[in-house]
CSV table of C-alpha atoms and ligand atoms in Angstrom, one decimal:
chain,number,residue,atom,x,y,z
A,1,MET,CA,33.8,-11.8,4.0
A,2,SER,CA,31.2,-13.7,1.9
A,3,GLN,CA,31.5,-13.4,-1.8
A,4,PHE,CA,27.7,-12.7,-1.9
A,5,LEU,CA,25.8,-9.6,-1.0
A,6,PRO,CA,23.4,-10.0,2.0
A,7,THR,CA,19.9,-11.0,1.2
A,8,ALA,CA,18.4,-9.5,4.4
A,9,PRO,CA,16.5,-6.2,3.9
A,10,TYR,CA,18.0,-3.0,5.4
A,11,ARG,CA,17.7,-3.0,9.2
A,12,GLY,CA,14.2,-2.0,10.3
A,13,THR,CA,12.6,-2.6,6.9
A,14,ARG,CA,10.7,-5.7,5.8
A,15,ASP,CA,10.2,-7.8,2.7
A,16,PHE,CA,6.6,-9.1,2.3
A,17,LEU,CA,6.3,-12.5,0.6
A,18,PRO,CA,3.0,-13.3,-1.0
A,19,ALA,CA,1.5,-15.3,1.8
A,20,GLU,CA,2.1,-12.5,4.3
A,21,MET,CA,1.0,-9.9,1.7
A,22,SER,CA,-2.3,-11.8,1.3
A,23,VAL,CA,-3.0,-11.6,5.0
A,24,ARG,CA,-2.1,-7.9,5.1
A,25,THR,CA,-4.2,-7.1,2.0
A,26,GLN,CA,-7.3,-8.7,3.5
A,27,VAL,CA,-6.9,-6.5,6.6
A,28,PHE,CA,-6.2,-3.4,4.6
A,29,GLU,CA,-9.2,-4.0,2.3
A,30,ARG,CA,-11.5,-4.2,5.3
A,31,LEU,CA,-10.1,-0.9,6.6
A,32,TYR,CA,-10.5,0.8,3.2
A,33,GLU,CA,-14.0,-0.5,2.9
A,34,VAL,CA,-15.1,1.0,6.2
A,35,ILE,CA,-13.3,4.3,5.6
A,36,GLU,CA,-15.0,4.6,2.2
A,37,ARG,CA,-18.3,3.8,3.8
A,38,TYR,CA,-17.9,7.1,5.6
A,39,GLY,CA,-17.3,8.9,2.3
A,40,TYR,CA,-13.6,9.3,2.5
A,41,GLN,CA,-11.6,9.4,-0.8
A,42,ARG,CA,-8.1,8.1,-1.3
A,43,TYR,CA,-5.2,10.4,-2.2
A,44,ASP,CA,-1.4,10.0,-2.4
A,45,GLY,CA,1.7,12.1,-2.5
A,46,PRO,CA,5.5,11.8,-2.9
A,47,ILE,CA,7.7,9.9,-0.6
A,48,LEU,CA,10.3,12.7,-0.8
A,49,GLU,CA,9.5,16.1,0.6
A,50,PRO,CA,11.5,19.3,1.3
A,51,VAL,CA,13.0,18.9,4.8
A,52,GLU,CA,11.5,22.3,5.8
A,53,ILE,CA,8.0,20.9,6.0
A,54,TYR,CA,9.0,18.8,9.0
A,55,GLU,CA,11.3,21.4,10.5
A,56,ALA,CA,8.6,24.0,10.5
A,57,LYS,CA,6.2,22.1,12.7
A,58,SER,CA,6.3,18.5,13.5
A,59,SER,CA,8.0,16.7,16.4
A,60,ARG,CA,11.4,17.6,17.9
A,61,GLU,CA,12.2,13.9,18.2
A,62,ILE,CA,11.4,13.2,14.6
A,63,VAL,CA,13.3,16.2,13.2
A,64,GLU,CA,16.4,15.9,15.5
A,65,GLN,CA,16.8,12.1,15.6
A,66,GLN,CA,14.6,10.2,13.1
A,67,LEU,CA,14.6,12.0,9.7
A,68,TYR,CA,16.1,10.3,6.8
A,69,THR,CA,17.6,13.2,4.9
A,70,LEU,CA,19.4,13.6,1.6
A,71,THR,CA,20.7,16.4,-0.6
A,72,ASP,CA,19.7,16.0,-4.2
A,73,ARG,CA,22.0,16.8,-7.2
A,74,GLY,CA,20.6,20.3,-7.2
A,75,ASP,CA,21.6,20.8,-3.5
A,76,ARG,CA,18.0,20.6,-2.3
A,77,ARG,CA,17.5,19.2,1.2
A,78,LEU,CA,15.0,16.5,1.1
A,79,ALA,CA,13.6,13.9,3.6
A,80,LEU,CA,11.9,10.6,3.2
A,81,ARG,CA,8.4,11.3,4.8
A,82,PRO,CA,8.4,10.2,8.4
A,83,GLU,CA,4.6,10.8,8.5
A,84,MET,CA,1.9,12.0,6.1
A,85,THR,CA,0.3,15.0,8.0
A,86,PRO,CA,2.7,17.7,6.8
A,87,SER,CA,2.3,16.4,3.2
A,88,VAL,CA,-1.4,16.3,3.3
A,89,ALA,CA,-1.5,19.8,4.8
A,90,ARG,CA,0.7,21.0,1.9
A,91,ILE,CA,-1.6,19.3,-0.7
A,92,ILE,CA,-4.7,20.7,0.8
A,93,ALA,CA,-3.3,24.3,0.9
A,94,GLY,CA,-2.1,24.0,-2.7
A,95,ASN,CA,-5.4,22.8,-4.0
A,96,ALA,CA,-7.8,24.6,-1.6
A,97,GLY,CA,-9.4,26.6,-4.4
A,98,ARG,CA,-10.8,23.6,-6.2
A,99,LEU,CA,-11.8,21.5,-3.2
A,100,GLN,CA,-15.2,21.5,-1.5
A,101,PHE,CA,-14.9,21.6,2.2
A,102,PRO,CA,-15.1,19.7,4.5
A,103,VAL,CA,-12.7,17.4,2.7
A,104,ARG,CA,-12.6,13.8,3.8
A,105,TRP,CA,-9.4,12.0,2.6
A,106,TYR,CA,-7.5,8.9,3.4
A,107,SER,CA,-4.2,7.4,2.2
A,108,HIS,CA,-1.9,4.5,2.9
A,109,PRO,CA,1.7,5.8,2.6
A,110,ASN,CA,4.9,4.1,3.7
A,111,CYS,CA,6.8,6.3,6.2
A,112,HIS,CA,10.4,6.2,7.3
A,113,ARG,CA,11.9,7.0,10.7
A,114,TYR,CA,15.4,6.3,11.9
A,115,GLU,CA,14.4,4.4,15.1
A,116,ARG,CA,16.0,1.6,17.1
A,117,PRO,CA,14.0,-1.4,15.8
A,118,GLN,CA,12.0,-3.0,18.6
A,119,ARG,CA,8.5,-4.4,19.1
A,120,GLY,CA,6.1,-2.0,17.4
A,121,ARG,CA,8.9,0.2,16.0
A,122,VAL,CA,10.6,-0.2,12.7
A,123,ARG,CA,12.3,2.1,10.2
A,124,GLU,CA,9.7,1.7,7.4
A,125,HIS,CA,6.1,1.3,8.3
A,126,TRP,CA,2.8,1.7,6.4
A,127,GLN,CA,0.4,4.1,8.0
A,128,VAL,CA,-3.3,4.4,7.1
A,129,ASN,CA,-4.0,8.1,7.4
A,130,VAL,CA,-7.6,9.4,7.7
A,131,ASP,CA,-8.2,13.2,7.9
A,132,VAL,CA,-10.9,15.8,7.6
A,133,PHE,CA,-10.1,19.4,6.6
A,134,GLY,CA,-12.3,22.4,7.0
A,135,SER,CA,-14.4,21.5,10.1
A,136,ASP,CA,-13.9,22.4,13.7
A,137,SER,CA,-17.1,21.0,14.9
A,138,ALA,CA,-17.6,18.4,17.7
A,139,ALA,CA,-19.6,16.4,15.0
A,140,CYS,CA,-16.3,15.9,13.1
A,141,GLU,CA,-14.7,14.5,16.2
A,142,ILE,CA,-17.7,12.2,16.9
A,143,GLU,CA,-17.5,10.9,13.3
A,144,PHE,CA,-13.9,9.9,13.9
A,145,PHE,CA,-14.5,8.2,17.1
A,146,GLU,CA,-17.4,6.2,15.5
A,147,LEU,CA,-15.2,5.4,12.5
A,148,ILE,CA,-12.5,4.1,14.8
A,149,HIS,CA,-15.0,1.8,16.5
A,150,ASP,CA,-16.1,0.5,13.1
A,151,LEU,CA,-12.5,0.0,12.0
A,152,MET,CA,-11.7,-2.0,15.1
A,153,ALA,CA,-14.9,-4.1,14.6
A,154,ALA,CA,-14.0,-4.7,11.0
A,155,VAL,CA,-10.7,-6.3,11.9
A,156,GLY,CA,-12.5,-8.6,14.4
A,157,ALA,CA,-11.8,-6.7,17.6
A,158,THR,CA,-14.4,-6.6,20.3
A,159,PRO,CA,-14.7,-3.5,22.5
A,160,ASP,CA,-13.1,-5.1,25.6
A,161,MET,CA,-9.9,-5.6,23.6
A,162,TRP,CA,-8.9,-1.9,23.3
A,163,VAL,CA,-9.6,1.6,24.6
A,164,LEU,CA,-9.8,5.0,22.9
A,165,ARG,CA,-8.0,7.4,25.3
A,166,VAL,CA,-8.6,11.1,24.7
A,167,ASN,CA,-7.4,14.4,26.0
A,168,ASP,CA,-7.4,18.0,24.9
A,169,ARG,CA,-4.2,20.1,24.8
A,170,VAL,CA,-6.1,23.2,25.8
A,171,LEU,CA,-7.4,21.4,28.9
A,172,LEU,CA,-4.0,20.0,29.5
A,173,ASP,CA,-2.5,23.5,29.5
A,174,ALA,CA,-5.2,24.6,32.0
A,175,MET,CA,-4.4,21.6,34.2
A,176,LEU,CA,-0.7,22.2,34.2
A,177,THR,CA,-0.9,26.0,34.7
A,178,GLY,CA,-4.1,26.4,36.7
A,179,VAL,CA,-4.2,23.2,38.7
A,180,VAL,CA,-0.6,22.2,39.1
A,181,GLY,CA,0.7,25.7,39.1
A,182,ILE,CA,3.4,25.4,36.4
A,183,ALA,CA,4.7,28.6,34.7
A,184,PRO,CA,3.3,29.0,31.1
A,185,ASP,CA,6.8,28.9,29.6
A,186,ALA,CA,7.5,25.5,31.2
A,187,VAL,CA,4.3,23.9,29.8
A,188,ARG,CA,6.0,22.5,26.7
A,189,ASP,CA,8.7,20.7,28.8
A,190,VAL,CA,6.2,19.4,31.2
A,191,ALA,CA,4.0,18.2,28.4
A,192,GLY,CA,7.0,16.2,27.2
A,193,LEU,CA,7.3,14.7,30.7
A,194,VAL,CA,3.6,13.8,30.7
A,195,ASP,CA,4.2,12.1,27.3
A,196,ARG,CA,6.9,9.9,29.0
A,197,TRP,CA,4.9,9.3,32.2
A,198,GLU,CA,3.9,5.7,31.3
A,199,LYS,CA,7.2,4.8,29.7
A,200,TYR,CA,9.7,5.8,32.4
A,201,PRO,CA,10.2,4.6,35.9
A,202,ALA,CA,9.1,6.9,38.7
A,203,ASP,CA,12.7,7.9,39.8
A,204,LYS,CA,13.6,8.9,36.3
A,205,LEU,CA,10.4,11.0,36.0
A,206,ALA,CA,11.2,12.7,39.3
A,207,GLU,CA,14.7,13.4,38.1
A,208,ASP,CA,13.4,14.9,34.8
A,209,ALA,CA,10.8,16.9,36.7
A,210,ALA,CA,13.5,18.5,38.9
A,211,ALA,CA,15.6,19.2,35.9
A,212,ILE,CA,12.8,21.3,34.3
A,213,GLY,CA,12.2,23.2,37.5
A,214,LEU,CA,9.2,21.4,39.1
A,215,THR,CA,9.1,21.5,42.9
A,216,ASP,CA,8.4,18.2,44.7
A,217,LYS,CA,4.9,19.5,45.6
A,218,GLN,CA,4.2,20.3,41.9
A,219,PHE,CA,5.5,16.9,40.9
A,220,ASP,CA,3.2,15.1,43.4
A,221,ARG,CA,0.2,17.2,42.3
A,222,LEU,CA,1.0,16.4,38.7
A,223,GLY,CA,1.0,12.7,39.5
A,224,GLU,CA,-2.5,13.0,41.1
A,225,VAL,CA,-3.9,15.0,38.2
A,226,LEU,CA,-2.5,12.7,35.6
A,227,THR,CA,-3.8,9.5,37.1
A,228,GLY,CA,-7.1,10.9,38.5
A,229,GLY,CA,-9.2,10.6,35.2
A,230,ARG,CA,-12.0,13.1,34.8
A,231,ALA,CA,-11.9,14.5,38.3
A,232,VAL,CA,-9.5,17.3,37.3
A,233,LEU,CA,-12.0,18.7,34.8
A,234,ASP,CA,-14.0,20.2,37.7
A,235,GLU,CA,-11.0,22.2,38.6
A,236,ILE,CA,-10.7,23.8,35.2
A,237,PRO,CA,-12.5,27.2,34.7
A,238,ALA,CA,-15.9,26.8,33.0
A,239,GLU,CA,-15.1,29.1,30.1
A,240,VAL,CA,-12.1,26.9,29.1
A,241,ARG,CA,-14.1,23.7,29.5
A,242,GLU,CA,-17.0,25.1,27.4
A,243,ARG,CA,-14.7,25.9,24.5
A,244,SER,CA,-13.4,22.3,24.4
A,245,LYS,CA,-14.9,20.3,21.5
A,246,LEU,CA,-13.8,17.2,23.4
A,247,VAL,CA,-15.9,18.2,26.4
A,248,GLN,CA,-18.9,18.6,24.1
A,249,VAL,CA,-18.2,15.1,22.7
A,250,MET,CA,-17.9,13.6,26.2
A,251,ASP,CA,-21.2,15.3,27.2
A,252,SER,CA,-23.0,13.8,24.2
A,253,ALA,CA,-24.2,10.3,23.6
A,254,ALA,CA,-20.8,9.7,21.9
A,255,GLY,CA,-19.1,10.1,25.2
A,256,GLU,CA,-19.3,6.4,25.7
A,257,LEU,CA,-16.9,5.9,22.7
A,258,VAL,CA,-13.9,7.5,24.5
A,259,ARG,CA,-12.2,7.6,27.9
A,260,PHE,CA,-10.8,10.9,29.1
A,261,ASP,CA,-7.2,10.5,30.1
A,262,PRO,CA,-4.9,13.4,31.0
A,263,LEU,CA,-1.8,11.3,30.2
A,264,ILE,CA,-2.5,11.5,26.4
A,265,VAL,CA,-0.3,14.3,24.9
A,266,ARG,CA,1.1,13.1,21.6
A,267,GLY,CA,4.5,14.3,20.7
A,268,PHE,CA,3.7,16.6,17.8
A,269,ASP,CA,3.8,20.4,17.8
A,270,TYR,CA,1.0,20.8,15.4
A,271,TYR,CA,-1.9,19.4,17.6
A,272,THR,CA,-3.9,22.2,19.0
A,273,SER,CA,-6.7,20.7,21.1
A,274,THR,CA,-8.2,17.2,21.0
A,275,VAL,CA,-5.6,14.4,20.9
A,276,PHE,CA,-6.2,10.6,21.2
A,277,GLU,CA,-4.6,7.2,21.1
A,278,VAL,CA,-6.0,3.8,20.8
A,279,PHE,CA,-4.5,1.3,23.3
A,280,ASP,CA,-4.4,-2.4,23.4
A,281,ASN,CA,-5.9,-3.8,26.6
A,282,HIS,CA,-4.1,-7.1,26.4
A,283,PRO,CA,-1.6,-7.6,29.2
A,284,ASP,CA,1.0,-8.9,26.8
A,285,ASN,CA,0.7,-5.9,24.5
A,286,ARG,CA,-0.3,-2.8,26.5
A,287,ARG,CA,0.8,-0.3,24.0
A,288,SER,CA,-0.5,2.4,21.7
A,289,LEU,CA,-2.0,1.1,18.4
A,290,PHE,CA,-2.5,4.4,16.7
A,291,GLY,CA,-3.3,8.0,17.4
A,292,GLY,CA,-4.2,11.4,16.1
A,293,GLY,CA,-5.9,14.7,16.9
A,294,ARG,CA,-6.9,18.1,15.9
A,295,TYR,CA,-4.4,20.4,14.2
A,296,ASP,CA,-6.0,23.7,13.4
A,297,ASN,CA,-2.9,25.7,12.2
A,298,LEU,CA,-0.8,23.4,10.0
A,299,VAL,CA,-2.3,24.3,6.7
A,300,GLY,CA,-1.6,27.9,7.7
A,301,LEU,CA,2.1,27.2,7.1
A,302,TYR,CA,1.4,27.1,3.3
A,303,SER,CA,-1.4,29.7,2.8
A,304,ALA,CA,-3.3,32.5,4.5
A,305,GLN,CA,-6.4,30.5,4.5
A,306,ARG,CA,-7.4,29.0,7.9
A,307,ILE,CA,-8.3,25.3,7.3
A,308,PRO,CA,-8.6,23.2,10.4
A,309,GLY,CA,-7.6,19.5,10.3
A,310,PHE,CA,-8.5,16.5,12.3
A,311,GLY,CA,-7.3,12.9,11.8
A,312,PHE,CA,-5.2,9.9,12.7
A,313,GLY,CA,-2.5,7.6,11.5
A,314,MET,CA,-2.7,3.9,12.0
A,315,GLY,CA,0.5,1.9,11.6
A,316,ASP,CA,0.7,-1.6,10.2
A,317,VAL,CA,3.2,-2.8,12.7
A,318,THR,CA,1.2,-2.0,15.8
A,319,LEU,CA,-2.0,-3.1,14.2
A,320,PHE,CA,-0.6,-6.5,13.3
A,321,ASP,CA,0.9,-6.9,16.7
A,322,PHE,CA,-2.5,-6.3,18.1
A,323,LEU,CA,-4.2,-8.7,15.7
A,324,GLY,CA,-1.5,-11.4,16.4
A,325,THR,CA,-1.9,-10.9,20.2
A,326,HIS,CA,-5.6,-11.4,20.0
A,327,SER,CA,-5.4,-14.2,17.4
A,328,LEU,CA,-7.4,-12.2,14.9
A,329,LEU,CA,-5.2,-12.9,11.9
A,330,SER,CA,-6.8,-14.7,8.9
A,331,GLU,CA,-5.2,-17.3,6.7
A,332,PRO,CA,-3.6,-16.3,3.4
A,333,ARG,CA,-6.1,-16.7,0.7
A,334,ALA,CA,-5.6,-18.8,-2.5
A,335,GLU,CA,-4.6,-16.5,-5.3
A,336,ILE,CA,-5.4,-19.1,-8.0
A,337,ASP,CA,-8.6,-21.0,-8.8
A,338,ALA,CA,-7.6,-23.4,-11.6
A,339,VAL,CA,-4.6,-24.9,-13.3
A,340,VAL,CA,-4.7,-26.2,-16.9
A,341,ILE,CA,-2.2,-29.0,-17.4
A,342,ALA,CA,-1.1,-30.3,-20.8
A,343,THR,CA,0.3,-33.9,-20.5
A,344,GLU,CA,2.7,-33.4,-23.4
A,345,ALA,CA,4.5,-30.6,-25.1
A,346,GLU,CA,2.4,-30.9,-28.3
A,347,LEU,CA,-0.7,-30.0,-26.3
A,348,ALA,CA,0.6,-26.8,-24.9
A,349,ASP,CA,-1.3,-24.7,-27.5
A,350,PRO,CA,-4.7,-26.2,-26.8
A,351,ALA,CA,-4.1,-26.0,-23.0
A,352,ARG,CA,-3.3,-22.3,-23.4
A,353,THR,CA,-6.6,-21.8,-25.3
A,354,VAL,CA,-8.5,-23.6,-22.6
A,355,ALA,CA,-6.7,-21.3,-20.0
A,356,LYS,CA,-7.6,-18.3,-22.0
A,357,GLY,CA,-11.2,-19.3,-22.1
A,358,LEU,CA,-11.2,-19.7,-18.3
A,359,ARG,CA,-9.6,-16.3,-17.7
A,360,GLY,CA,-12.1,-14.7,-20.0
A,361,ALA,CA,-14.8,-16.2,-17.8
A,362,GLY,CA,-13.2,-14.5,-14.7
A,363,VAL,CA,-11.5,-17.6,-13.4
A,364,ARG,CA,-8.0,-17.1,-12.0
A,365,THR,CA,-6.0,-19.6,-14.0
A,366,SER,CA,-2.4,-20.6,-14.5
A,367,THR,CA,-0.6,-23.1,-16.8
A,368,PRO,CA,2.6,-24.9,-15.8
A,369,LEU,CA,5.6,-23.4,-17.7
A,370,ASP,CA,7.3,-26.8,-18.1
A,371,ILE,CA,5.9,-30.3,-18.8
A,372,ARG,CA,6.3,-32.6,-15.8
A,373,LYS,CA,4.7,-35.8,-14.6
A,374,LEU,CA,0.9,-35.3,-14.3
A,375,GLY,CA,0.8,-36.6,-10.7
A,376,LYS,CA,3.4,-34.0,-9.6
A,377,GLU,CA,1.7,-31.2,-11.4
A,378,ILE,CA,-1.6,-32.0,-9.8
A,379,GLN,CA,0.1,-32.0,-6.4
A,380,ARG,CA,1.6,-28.6,-7.1
A,381,ALA,CA,-1.8,-27.2,-8.2
A,382,ASP,CA,-3.3,-28.5,-4.9
A,383,ARG,CA,-0.5,-26.9,-2.9
A,384,SER,CA,-0.9,-23.6,-4.6
A,385,GLY,CA,-4.5,-23.5,-3.4
A,386,ALA,CA,-6.3,-24.1,-6.7
A,387,ARG,CA,-9.7,-25.8,-6.5
A,388,VAL,CA,-9.7,-27.3,-10.0
A,389,VAL,CA,-7.4,-28.8,-12.5
A,390,VAL,CA,-8.1,-29.2,-16.2
A,391,ILE,CA,-6.1,-31.9,-17.9
A,392,VAL,CA,-5.5,-31.6,-21.6
A,393,GLY,CA,-4.1,-34.9,-22.9
A,394,GLY,CA,-4.1,-38.4,-24.2
A,395,ASN,CA,-7.1,-40.3,-25.4
A,396,ASP,CA,-9.5,-37.7,-24.0
A,397,TRP,CA,-8.1,-35.0,-26.2
A,398,ALA,CA,-8.2,-37.4,-29.2
A,399,ALA,CA,-11.9,-37.9,-28.4
A,400,GLY,CA,-12.4,-34.1,-28.3
A,401,THR,CA,-12.7,-33.7,-24.5
A,402,VAL,CA,-10.6,-32.6,-21.5
A,403,THR,CA,-10.8,-33.7,-17.9
A,404,VAL,CA,-12.1,-31.3,-15.2
A,405,ARG,CA,-11.1,-32.5,-11.7
A,406,ASP,CA,-12.4,-31.1,-8.4
A,407,LEU,CA,-9.3,-31.2,-6.1
A,408,ARG,CA,-11.4,-31.1,-3.0
A,409,THR,CA,-13.6,-34.1,-3.7
A,410,GLY,CA,-11.4,-35.9,-6.3
A,411,ASP,CA,-14.5,-36.1,-8.7
A,412,GLN,CA,-13.7,-35.7,-12.3
A,413,HIS,CA,-15.6,-35.3,-15.6
A,414,GLN,CA,-14.9,-35.3,-19.3
A,415,VAL,CA,-16.2,-32.1,-20.9
A,416,THR,CA,-15.6,-30.4,-24.3
A,417,PRO,CA,-13.2,-27.5,-24.2
A,418,ALA,CA,-16.1,-25.1,-24.9
A,419,ASP,CA,-17.9,-26.3,-21.8
A,420,VAL,CA,-14.9,-25.9,-19.5
A,421,PRO,CA,-15.6,-22.3,-18.3
A,422,ALA,CA,-19.2,-23.0,-17.3
A,423,ARG,CA,-18.2,-26.3,-15.6
A,424,VAL,CA,-15.3,-24.7,-13.7
A,425,ARG,CA,-17.4,-21.7,-12.6
A,426,ASP,CA,-20.0,-24.1,-11.4
A,427,LEU,CA,-17.4,-26.0,-9.3
A,428,LEU,CA,-16.1,-22.7,-7.9
A,429,GLU,CA,-19.7,-21.6,-7.1
A,430,LEU,CA,-19.1,-18.5,-9.1
A,431,GLY,CA,-22.5,-18.5,-10.7
A,432,PRO,CA,-23.2,-18.7,-14.5
A,433,GLY,CA,-21.1,-15.5,-15.3
A,434,THR,CA,-21.3,-13.6,-18.5
A,435,ALA,CA,-19.0,-15.6,-20.8
B,501,HAM,P1,2.3,9.0,15.1
B,501,HAM,O1,1.7,8.6,16.4
B,501,HAM,O2,3.7,9.4,15.0
B,501,HAM,O3,1.4,10.0,14.4
B,501,HAM,O4,2.2,7.7,14.2
B,501,HAM,C1,0.9,7.1,14.0
B,501,HAM,C2,1.1,5.6,14.1
B,501,HAM,O5,2.0,5.2,13.1
B,501,HAM,C3,1.6,5.1,15.4
B,501,HAM,O6,0.6,5.0,16.3
B,501,HAM,C4,2.1,3.7,14.9
B,501,HAM,O7,1.0,2.9,14.7
B,501,HAM,C5,2.7,4.1,13.6
B,501,HAM,N1,4.2,4.4,13.7
B,501,HAM,C6,4.8,5.5,13.8
B,501,HAM,N2,6.1,5.4,13.9
B,501,HAM,C7,6.4,4.1,13.7
B,501,HAM,C8,7.5,3.3,13.6
B,501,HAM,N3,8.8,3.8,13.7
B,501,HAM,N4,7.4,1.9,13.4
B,501,HAM,C9,6.2,1.4,13.3
B,501,HAM,N5,5.0,2.1,13.4
B,501,HAM,C10,5.1,3.4,13.6
B,501,HAM,C11,1.6,10.5,13.2
B,501,HAM,O8,2.4,10.2,12.4
B,501,HAM,C12,0.5,11.6,12.8
B,501,HAM,N6,1.0,12.2,11.6
B,501,HAM,C13,-0.8,10.9,12.7
B,501,HAM,C14,-1.9,11.9,12.3
B,501,HAM,C15,-2.6,11.9,11.1
B,501,HAM,N7,-2.4,12.9,13.0
B,501,HAM,C16,-3.4,13.5,12.3
B,501,HAM,N8,-3.5,12.9,11.1
């Protein structure tokens, strides 16, 4: 055994070094910007929650196989949040009296699920959650579908790269019971089968179907319904169809934003009608990018007030897989503009004063912490992405000036320390500034 502890992070979790963090931040900032453009406000909550909030209504798979649980020193059973929806429902219920509905909120929590790490699946992921509370109108759903299109455009995706697949659980129930002839008490199991339809081979699906009591005829009919697109809607009674917000959306101009797909179920108990998933169209990455839906009764676990919810969670792993597959990732951006270098230890104080002046003028500036050869220091500054070095030293300093060098062009000028901020801002094309 090695005498050292392992440096790798815990399986299924990731360290983010600054270069990667920079790429991630650029993407997230674009998402936040679009979400805020729609008037959504950011909130947050604790990573630890009472385990009951997931047991009460979530997904069987999450509760039985994926929760990270612990008992605290006071014998309370807690879980690391596997998702944000139960938390936000709790927060909304607890604060409903002082909120003005509809509430438009977003957050960016890290979530933990004990999964087998594989492409698109890890044990700690970051999930942008966007939700509306207090509206059950079709307009609310249209707003989300438009927002999703804007988010995808903001990260550089064109409409051919992805598809927004939608379904309605009420319609699905009607399809399963009315069209396929499944008994109402088997609907939940069959919905689980539908959820696995694209992931499992045909013989395994047939085996599972038989195990939950489907006849061969029902299984064949189910296959036709699930892969037949919108055709099945005509077989659903008009009064069921008319109640569906999703049908209203599809019949409006916004219908072009979505594709009806009976295969979309989503594995959570709390969704009550519309459900959706965004899929990558790329042949190398045909998988779900993110998903969500309408959950009209979740807040009801915490209070008597009926507050419907609608929203989605977009995970970082699947999003970055998508961006990587379509070559949409940007370069890390430089985190520093200027480096002020003292050529000898005695000049460290004036160099710090020059650096302070630059920072005061809004220029991101660093100073080396040790004195090294000037050439080496300039190279390091260049590699760190700085555009400008300011050299404090030698005869120039004795003559009351410092050297400002543009690292892109190699041009350099002697300027007085007082003029450094303006000159550097000029080189960085930052405008005159306020300093
Ligand atoms: P979910 O489909 O379980 O939904 O997760 C949403 C997204 O989070 C997934 O599409 C995926 O991008 C990401 N994700 C989930 N689990 C993992 C994992 N193990 N590794 C990497 N990424 C993962 C929900 O969580 C719902 N609460 C979303 C929601 C919000 N519905 C309404 N509002």
